[in-house]
PDB file of C-alpha atoms in Angstrom:
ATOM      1  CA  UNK C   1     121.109 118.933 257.332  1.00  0.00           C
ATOM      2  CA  UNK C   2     121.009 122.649 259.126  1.00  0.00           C
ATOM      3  CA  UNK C   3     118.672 125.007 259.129  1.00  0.00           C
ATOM      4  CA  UNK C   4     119.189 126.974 256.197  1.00  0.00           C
ATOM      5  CA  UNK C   5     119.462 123.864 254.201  1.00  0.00           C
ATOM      6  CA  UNK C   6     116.209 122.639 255.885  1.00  0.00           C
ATOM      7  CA  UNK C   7     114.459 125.795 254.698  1.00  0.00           C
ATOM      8  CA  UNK C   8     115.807 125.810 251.521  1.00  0.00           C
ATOM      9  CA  UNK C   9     114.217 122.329 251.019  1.00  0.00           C
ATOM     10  CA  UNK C  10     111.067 123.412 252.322  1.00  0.00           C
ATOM     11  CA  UNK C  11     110.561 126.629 250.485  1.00  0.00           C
ATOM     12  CA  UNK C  12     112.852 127.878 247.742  1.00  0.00           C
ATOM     13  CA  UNK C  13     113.798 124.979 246.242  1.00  0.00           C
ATOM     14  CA  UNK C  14     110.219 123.511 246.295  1.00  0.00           C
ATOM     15  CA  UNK C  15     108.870 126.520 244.553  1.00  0.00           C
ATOM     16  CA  UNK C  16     112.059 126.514 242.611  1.00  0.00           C
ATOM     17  CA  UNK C  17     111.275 123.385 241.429  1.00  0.00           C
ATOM     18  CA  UNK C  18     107.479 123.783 240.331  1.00  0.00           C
ATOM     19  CA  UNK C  19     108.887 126.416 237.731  1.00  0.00           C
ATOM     20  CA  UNK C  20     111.711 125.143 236.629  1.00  0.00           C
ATOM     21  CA  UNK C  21     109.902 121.541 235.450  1.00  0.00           C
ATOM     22  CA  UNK C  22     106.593 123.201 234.317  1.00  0.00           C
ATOM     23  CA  UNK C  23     107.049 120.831 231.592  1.00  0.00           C
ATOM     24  CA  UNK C  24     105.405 119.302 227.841  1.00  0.00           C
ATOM     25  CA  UNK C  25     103.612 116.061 228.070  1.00  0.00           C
ATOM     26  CA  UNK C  26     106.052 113.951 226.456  1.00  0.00           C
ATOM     27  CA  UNK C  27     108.674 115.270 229.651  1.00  0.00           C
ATOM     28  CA  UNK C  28     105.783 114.787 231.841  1.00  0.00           C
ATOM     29  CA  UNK C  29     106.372 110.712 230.679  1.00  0.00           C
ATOM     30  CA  UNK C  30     109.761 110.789 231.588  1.00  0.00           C
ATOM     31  CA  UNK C  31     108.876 112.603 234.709  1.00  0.00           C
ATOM     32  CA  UNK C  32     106.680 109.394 235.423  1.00  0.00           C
ATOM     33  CA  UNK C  33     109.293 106.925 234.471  1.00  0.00           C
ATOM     34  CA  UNK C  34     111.621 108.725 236.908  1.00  0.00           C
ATOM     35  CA  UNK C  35     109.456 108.386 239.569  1.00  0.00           C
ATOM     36  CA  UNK C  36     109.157 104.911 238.863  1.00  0.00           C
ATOM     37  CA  UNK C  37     112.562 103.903 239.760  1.00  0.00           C
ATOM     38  CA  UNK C  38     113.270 100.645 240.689  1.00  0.00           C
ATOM     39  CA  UNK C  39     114.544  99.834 244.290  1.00  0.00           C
ATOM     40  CA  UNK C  40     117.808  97.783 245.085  1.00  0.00           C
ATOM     41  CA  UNK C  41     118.234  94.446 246.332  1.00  0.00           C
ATOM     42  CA  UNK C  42     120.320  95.846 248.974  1.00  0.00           C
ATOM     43  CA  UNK C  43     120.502  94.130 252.498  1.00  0.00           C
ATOM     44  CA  UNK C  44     119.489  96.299 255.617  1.00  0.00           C
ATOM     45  CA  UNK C  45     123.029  97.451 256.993  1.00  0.00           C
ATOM     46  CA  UNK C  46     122.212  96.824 260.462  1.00  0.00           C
ATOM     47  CA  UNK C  47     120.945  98.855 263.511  1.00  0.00           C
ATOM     48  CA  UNK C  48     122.816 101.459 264.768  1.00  0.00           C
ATOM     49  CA  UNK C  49     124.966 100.746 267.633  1.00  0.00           C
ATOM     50  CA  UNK C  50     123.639 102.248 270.606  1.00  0.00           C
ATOM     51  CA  UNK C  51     126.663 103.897 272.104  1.00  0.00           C
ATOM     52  CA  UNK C  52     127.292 105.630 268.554  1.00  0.00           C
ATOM     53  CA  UNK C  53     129.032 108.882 269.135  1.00  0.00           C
ATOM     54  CA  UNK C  54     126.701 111.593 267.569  1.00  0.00           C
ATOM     55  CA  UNK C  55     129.472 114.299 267.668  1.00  0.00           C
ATOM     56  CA  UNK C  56     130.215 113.855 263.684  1.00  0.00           C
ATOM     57  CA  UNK C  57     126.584 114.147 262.480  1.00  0.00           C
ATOM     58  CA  UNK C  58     126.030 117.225 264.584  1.00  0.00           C
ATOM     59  CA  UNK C  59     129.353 118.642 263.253  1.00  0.00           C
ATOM     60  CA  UNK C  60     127.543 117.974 259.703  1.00  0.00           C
ATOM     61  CA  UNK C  61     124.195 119.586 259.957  1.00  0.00           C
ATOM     62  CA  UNK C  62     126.095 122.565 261.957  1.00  0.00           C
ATOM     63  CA  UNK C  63     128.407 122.966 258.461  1.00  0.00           C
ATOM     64  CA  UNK C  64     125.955 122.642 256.398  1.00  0.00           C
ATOM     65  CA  UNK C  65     123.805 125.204 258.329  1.00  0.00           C
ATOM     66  CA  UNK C  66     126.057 127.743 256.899  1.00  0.00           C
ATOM     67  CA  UNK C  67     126.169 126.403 252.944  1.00  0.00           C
ATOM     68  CA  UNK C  68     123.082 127.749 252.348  1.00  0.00           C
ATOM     69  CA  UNK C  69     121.213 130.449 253.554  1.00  0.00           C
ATOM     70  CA  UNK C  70     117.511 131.077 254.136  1.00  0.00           C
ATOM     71  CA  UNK C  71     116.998 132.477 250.745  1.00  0.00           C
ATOM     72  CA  UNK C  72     118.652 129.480 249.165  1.00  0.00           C
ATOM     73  CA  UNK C  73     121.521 131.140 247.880  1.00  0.00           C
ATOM     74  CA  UNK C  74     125.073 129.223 248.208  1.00  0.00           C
ATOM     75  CA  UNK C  75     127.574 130.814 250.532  1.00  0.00           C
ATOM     76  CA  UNK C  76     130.912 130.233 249.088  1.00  0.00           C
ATOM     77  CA  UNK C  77     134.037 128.630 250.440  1.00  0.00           C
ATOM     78  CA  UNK C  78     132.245 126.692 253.026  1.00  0.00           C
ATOM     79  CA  UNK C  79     133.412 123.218 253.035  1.00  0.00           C
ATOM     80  CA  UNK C  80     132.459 120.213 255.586  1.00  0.00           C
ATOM     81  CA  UNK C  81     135.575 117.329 256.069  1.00  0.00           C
ATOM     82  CA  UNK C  82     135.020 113.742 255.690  1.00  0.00           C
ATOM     83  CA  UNK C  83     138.171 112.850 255.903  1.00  0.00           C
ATOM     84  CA  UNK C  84     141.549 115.374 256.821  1.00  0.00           C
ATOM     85  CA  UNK C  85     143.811 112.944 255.140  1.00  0.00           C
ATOM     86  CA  UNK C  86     145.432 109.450 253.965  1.00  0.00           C
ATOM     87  CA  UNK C  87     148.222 107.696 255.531  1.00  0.00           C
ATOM     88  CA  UNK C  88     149.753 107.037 251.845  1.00  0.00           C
ATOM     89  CA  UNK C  89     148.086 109.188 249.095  1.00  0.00           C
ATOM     90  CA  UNK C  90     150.036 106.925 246.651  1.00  0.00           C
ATOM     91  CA  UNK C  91     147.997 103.436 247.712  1.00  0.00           C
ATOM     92  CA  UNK C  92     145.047 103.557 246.161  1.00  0.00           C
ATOM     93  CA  UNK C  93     143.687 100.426 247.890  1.00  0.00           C
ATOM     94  CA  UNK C  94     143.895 102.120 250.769  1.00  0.00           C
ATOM     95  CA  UNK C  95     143.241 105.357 250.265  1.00  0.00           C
ATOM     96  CA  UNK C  96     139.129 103.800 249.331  1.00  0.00           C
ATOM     97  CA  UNK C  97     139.960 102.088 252.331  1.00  0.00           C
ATOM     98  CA  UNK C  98     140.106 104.678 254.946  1.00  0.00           C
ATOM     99  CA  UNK C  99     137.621 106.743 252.704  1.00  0.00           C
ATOM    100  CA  UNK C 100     134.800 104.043 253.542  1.00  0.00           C
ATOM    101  CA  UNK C 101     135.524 103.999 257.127  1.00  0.00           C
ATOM    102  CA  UNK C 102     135.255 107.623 257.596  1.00  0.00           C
ATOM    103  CA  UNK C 103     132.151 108.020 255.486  1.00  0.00           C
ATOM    104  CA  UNK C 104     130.805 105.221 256.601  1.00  0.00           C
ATOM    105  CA  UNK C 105     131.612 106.599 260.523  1.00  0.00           C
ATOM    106  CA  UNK C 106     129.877 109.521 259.426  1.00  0.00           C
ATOM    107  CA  UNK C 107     126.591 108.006 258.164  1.00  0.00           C
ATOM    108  CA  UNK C 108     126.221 106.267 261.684  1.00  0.00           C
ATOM    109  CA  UNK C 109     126.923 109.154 263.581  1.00  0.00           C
ATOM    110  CA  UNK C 110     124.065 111.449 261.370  1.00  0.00           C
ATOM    111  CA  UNK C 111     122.112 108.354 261.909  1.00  0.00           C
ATOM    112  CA  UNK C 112     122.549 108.589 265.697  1.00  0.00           C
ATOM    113  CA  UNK C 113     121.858 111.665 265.847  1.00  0.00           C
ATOM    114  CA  UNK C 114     118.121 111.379 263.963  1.00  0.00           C
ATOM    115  CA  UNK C 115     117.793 108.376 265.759  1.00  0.00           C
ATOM    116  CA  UNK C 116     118.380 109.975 269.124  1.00  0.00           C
ATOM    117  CA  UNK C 117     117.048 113.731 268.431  1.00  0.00           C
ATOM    118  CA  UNK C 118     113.721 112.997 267.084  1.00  0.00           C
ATOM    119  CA  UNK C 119     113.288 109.046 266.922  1.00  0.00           C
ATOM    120  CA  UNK C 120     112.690 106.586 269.543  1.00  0.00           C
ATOM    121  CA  UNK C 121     116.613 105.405 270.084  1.00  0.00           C
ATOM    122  CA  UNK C 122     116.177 102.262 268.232  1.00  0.00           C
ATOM    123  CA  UNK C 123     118.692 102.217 265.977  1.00  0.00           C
ATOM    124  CA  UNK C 124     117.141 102.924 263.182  1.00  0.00           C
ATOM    125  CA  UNK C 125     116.052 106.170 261.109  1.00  0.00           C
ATOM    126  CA  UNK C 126     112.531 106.090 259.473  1.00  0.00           C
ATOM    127  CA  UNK C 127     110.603 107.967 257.368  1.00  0.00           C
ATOM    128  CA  UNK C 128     108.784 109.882 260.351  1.00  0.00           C
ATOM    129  CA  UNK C 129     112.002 110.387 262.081  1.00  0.00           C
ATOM    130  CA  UNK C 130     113.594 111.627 258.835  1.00  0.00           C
ATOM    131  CA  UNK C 131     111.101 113.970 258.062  1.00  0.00           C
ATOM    132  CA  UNK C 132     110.445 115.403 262.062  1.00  0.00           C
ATOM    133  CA  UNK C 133     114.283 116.009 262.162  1.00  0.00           C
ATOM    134  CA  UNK C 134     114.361 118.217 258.620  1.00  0.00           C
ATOM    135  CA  UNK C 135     111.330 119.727 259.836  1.00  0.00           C
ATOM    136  CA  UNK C 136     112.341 120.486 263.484  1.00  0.00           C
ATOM    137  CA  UNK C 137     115.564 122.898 261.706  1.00  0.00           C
ATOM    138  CA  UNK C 138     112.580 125.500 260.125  1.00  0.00           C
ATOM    139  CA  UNK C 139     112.474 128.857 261.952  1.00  0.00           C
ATOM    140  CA  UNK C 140     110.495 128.398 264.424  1.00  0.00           C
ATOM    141  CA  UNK C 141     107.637 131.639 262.937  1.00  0.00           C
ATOM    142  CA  UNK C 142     107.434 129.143 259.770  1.00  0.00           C
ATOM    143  CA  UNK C 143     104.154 129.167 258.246  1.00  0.00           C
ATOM    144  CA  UNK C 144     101.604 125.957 257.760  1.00  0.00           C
ATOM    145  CA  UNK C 145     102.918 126.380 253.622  1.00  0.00           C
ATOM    146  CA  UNK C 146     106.076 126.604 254.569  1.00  0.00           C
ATOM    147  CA  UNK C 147     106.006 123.626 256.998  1.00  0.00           C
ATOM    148  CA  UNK C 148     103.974 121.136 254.473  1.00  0.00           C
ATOM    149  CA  UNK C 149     106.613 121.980 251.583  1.00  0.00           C
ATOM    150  CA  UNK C 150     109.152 121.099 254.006  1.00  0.00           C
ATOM    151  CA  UNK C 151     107.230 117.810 254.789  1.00  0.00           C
ATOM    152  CA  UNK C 152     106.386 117.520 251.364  1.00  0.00           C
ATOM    153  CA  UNK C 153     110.669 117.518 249.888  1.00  0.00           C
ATOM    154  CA  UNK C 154     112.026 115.755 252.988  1.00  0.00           C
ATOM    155  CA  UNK C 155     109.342 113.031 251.834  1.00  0.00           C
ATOM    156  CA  UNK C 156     110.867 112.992 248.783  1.00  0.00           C
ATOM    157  CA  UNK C 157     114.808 112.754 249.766  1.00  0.00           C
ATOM    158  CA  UNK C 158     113.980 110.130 252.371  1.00  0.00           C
ATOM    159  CA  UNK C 159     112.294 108.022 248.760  1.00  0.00           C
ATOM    160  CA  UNK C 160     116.214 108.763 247.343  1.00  0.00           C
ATOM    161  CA  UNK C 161     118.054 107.579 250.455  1.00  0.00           C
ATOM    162  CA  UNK C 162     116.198 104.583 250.693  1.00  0.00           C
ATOM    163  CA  UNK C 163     117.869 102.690 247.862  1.00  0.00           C
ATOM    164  CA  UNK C 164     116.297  99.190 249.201  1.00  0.00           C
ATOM    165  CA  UNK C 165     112.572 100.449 250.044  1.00  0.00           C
ATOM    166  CA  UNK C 166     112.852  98.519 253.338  1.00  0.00           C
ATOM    167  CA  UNK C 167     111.405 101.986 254.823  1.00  0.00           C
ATOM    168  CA  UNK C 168     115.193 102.707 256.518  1.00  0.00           C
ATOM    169  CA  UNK C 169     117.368 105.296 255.983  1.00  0.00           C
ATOM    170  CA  UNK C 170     120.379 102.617 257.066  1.00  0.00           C
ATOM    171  CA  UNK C 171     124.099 103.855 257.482  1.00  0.00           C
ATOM    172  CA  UNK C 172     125.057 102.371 254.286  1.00  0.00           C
ATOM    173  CA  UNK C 173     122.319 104.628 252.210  1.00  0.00           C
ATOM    174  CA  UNK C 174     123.321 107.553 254.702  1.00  0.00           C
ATOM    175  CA  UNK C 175     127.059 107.031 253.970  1.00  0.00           C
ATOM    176  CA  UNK C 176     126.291 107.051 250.529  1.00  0.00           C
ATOM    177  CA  UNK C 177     124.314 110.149 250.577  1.00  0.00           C
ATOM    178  CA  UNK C 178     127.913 111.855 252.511  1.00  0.00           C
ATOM    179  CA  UNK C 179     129.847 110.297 249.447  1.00  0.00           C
ATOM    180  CA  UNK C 180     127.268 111.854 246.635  1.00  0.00           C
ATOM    181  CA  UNK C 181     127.412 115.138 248.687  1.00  0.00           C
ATOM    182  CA  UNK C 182     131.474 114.903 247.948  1.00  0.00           C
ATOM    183  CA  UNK C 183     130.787 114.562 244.495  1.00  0.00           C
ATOM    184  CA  UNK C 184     132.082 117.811 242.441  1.00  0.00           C
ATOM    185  CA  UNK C 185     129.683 118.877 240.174  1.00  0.00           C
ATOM    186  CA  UNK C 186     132.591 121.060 238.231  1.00  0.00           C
ATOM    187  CA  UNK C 187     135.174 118.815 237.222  1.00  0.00           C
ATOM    188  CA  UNK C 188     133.354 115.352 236.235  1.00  0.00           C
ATOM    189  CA  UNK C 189     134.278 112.696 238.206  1.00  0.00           C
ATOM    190  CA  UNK C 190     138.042 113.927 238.372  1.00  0.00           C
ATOM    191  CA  UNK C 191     137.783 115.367 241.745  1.00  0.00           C
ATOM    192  CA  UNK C 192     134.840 112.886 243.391  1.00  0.00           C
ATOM    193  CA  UNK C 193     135.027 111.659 246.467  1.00  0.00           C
ATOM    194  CA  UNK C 194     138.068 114.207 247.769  1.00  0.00           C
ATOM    195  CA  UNK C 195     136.712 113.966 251.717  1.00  0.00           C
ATOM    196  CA  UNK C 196     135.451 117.297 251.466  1.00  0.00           C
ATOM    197  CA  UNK C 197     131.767 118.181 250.989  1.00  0.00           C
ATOM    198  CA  UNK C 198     131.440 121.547 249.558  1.00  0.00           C
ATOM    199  CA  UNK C 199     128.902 124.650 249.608  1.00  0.00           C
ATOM    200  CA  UNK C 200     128.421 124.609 245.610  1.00  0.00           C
ATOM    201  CA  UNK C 201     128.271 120.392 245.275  1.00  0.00           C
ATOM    202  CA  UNK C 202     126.312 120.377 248.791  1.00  0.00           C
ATOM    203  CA  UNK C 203     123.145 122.738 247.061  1.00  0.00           C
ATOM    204  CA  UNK C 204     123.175 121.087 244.153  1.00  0.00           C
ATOM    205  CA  UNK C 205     122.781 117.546 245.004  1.00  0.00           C
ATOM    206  CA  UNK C 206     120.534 118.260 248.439  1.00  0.00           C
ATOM    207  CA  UNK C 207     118.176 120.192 245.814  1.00  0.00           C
ATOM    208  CA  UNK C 208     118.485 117.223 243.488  1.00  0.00           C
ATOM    209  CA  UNK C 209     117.441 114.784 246.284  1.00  0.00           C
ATOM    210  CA  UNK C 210     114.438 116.811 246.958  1.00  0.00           C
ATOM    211  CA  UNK C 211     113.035 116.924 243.379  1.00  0.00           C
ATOM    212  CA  UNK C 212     110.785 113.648 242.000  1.00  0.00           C
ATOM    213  CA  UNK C 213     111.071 115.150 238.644  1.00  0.00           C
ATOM    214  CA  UNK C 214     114.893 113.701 238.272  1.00  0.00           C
ATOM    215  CA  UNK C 215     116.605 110.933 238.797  1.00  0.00           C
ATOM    216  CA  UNK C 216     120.074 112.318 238.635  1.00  0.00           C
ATOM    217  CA  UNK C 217     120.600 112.696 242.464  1.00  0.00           C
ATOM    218  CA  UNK C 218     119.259 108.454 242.189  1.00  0.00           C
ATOM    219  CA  UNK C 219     121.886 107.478 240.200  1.00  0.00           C
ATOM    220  CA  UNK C 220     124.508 108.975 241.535  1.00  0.00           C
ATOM    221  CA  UNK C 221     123.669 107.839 245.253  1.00  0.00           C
ATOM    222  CA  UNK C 222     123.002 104.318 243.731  1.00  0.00           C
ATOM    223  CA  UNK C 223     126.761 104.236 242.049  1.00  0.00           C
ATOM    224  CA  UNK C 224     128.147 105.888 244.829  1.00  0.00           C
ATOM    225  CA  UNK C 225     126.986 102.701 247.460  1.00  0.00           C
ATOM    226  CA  UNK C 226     128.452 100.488 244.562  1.00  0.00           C
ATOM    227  CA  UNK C 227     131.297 101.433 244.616  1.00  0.00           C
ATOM    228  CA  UNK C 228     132.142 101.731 248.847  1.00  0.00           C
ATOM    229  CA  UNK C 229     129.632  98.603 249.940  1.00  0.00           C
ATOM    230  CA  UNK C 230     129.563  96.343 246.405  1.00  0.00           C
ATOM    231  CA  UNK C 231     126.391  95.534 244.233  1.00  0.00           C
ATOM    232  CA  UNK C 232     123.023  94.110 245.324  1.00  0.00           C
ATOM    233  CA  UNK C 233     123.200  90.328 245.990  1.00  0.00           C
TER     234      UNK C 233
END
């Protein structure tokens, strides 16, 4: 997801993290429960088509490159477009309409591009894949520490994106990733899901899907695929 993002995962926000939740042993319990989260009974969206333009999920990790810089620190008024606009604002219906189809667009093409960067071009995005393709953005003098943390949180958000624990990160979970991404994390829910994917709302959820000591980042991804694709069957 760039590599300043990448980084971030793998060493700011990691150490971030181990201070910030140095925790009693009653939150240590709901730290456990958390972890504990039970999968969906979501279907596997399908492969990946094989001519799948990558262009969009390039575009993506290149924006987000520049969110978030190699200290971890949010650059402002950067902003990454889902969707430019709706051919009638006023229609609801089908304003979530087009909104799916271009998140959804976009969740294949990142796919793609994991797929066909560091996976074997199968269609599919794995854990290994996940985790070589967040690790492969790291400047390339990283240390071992640095490197393992990295391993270590991209672990962790690849456990978040895979709703259904099929051991896929399909373009349904990916699109819903995109779609929690767009979530703004100043106004409540009044300005979710606007098409565009902010610095501030990018940090905070992409640090929130590296933590296993919070299931806030869960949640929201798992409402967030409710509400494009449906509930489990």
């Amino acid at each position: 997801m760039g590599q300043q993002a990448a980084f971030a995962w793998g060493a700011s926000l990691y150490d971030q993290a181990a201070a910030q939740y140095a925790i009693s042993a009653q939150q240590k319990a709901q730290m456990q429960a958390a972890q504990t989260l039970q999968k969906t009974k979501a279907e596997y969206a399908g492969n990946i088509e094989k001519d799948q333009s990558t262009e969009k999920g390039k575009a993506f990790d290149k924006v987000t490159d520049e969110m978030v810089d190699k200290k971890g620190n949010v650059v402002k008024d950067k902003e990454f477009t889902i969707i430019d606009k709706y051919s009638d604002p006023d229609d609801k219906t089908k304003c979530a309409d087009e909104y799916r189809e271009a998140v959804s667009s976009l969740g294949k093409s990142y796919g793609a591009e994991i797929d066909t960067s560091k996976g074997n071009k199968d269609g599919k995005v794995t854990l290994e894949e996940f985790v070589e393709h967040e690790i492969s953005k790291l400047p390339s003098d990283a240390s071992d520490s640095t490197k393992a943390k990295a391993k270590l949180t991209a672990q962790t958000a690849f456990g978040k994106i895979d709703q259904n624990g099929d051991g896929y990160a399909d373009w349904k979970e990916l699109a819903a990733v995109m779609a929690t991404l767009d979530s703004d994390i100043s106004a409540g829910d009044k300005k979710d899901l606007d098409g565009k994917i902010k610095s501030n709302d990018f940090a905070k959820w992409s640090s929130l899907m590296s933590q296993n000591q919070t299931n806030e980042f869960d949640y929201k991804v798992r409402a967030n695929y409710t509400q494009l694709f449906g509930k489990d069957k």
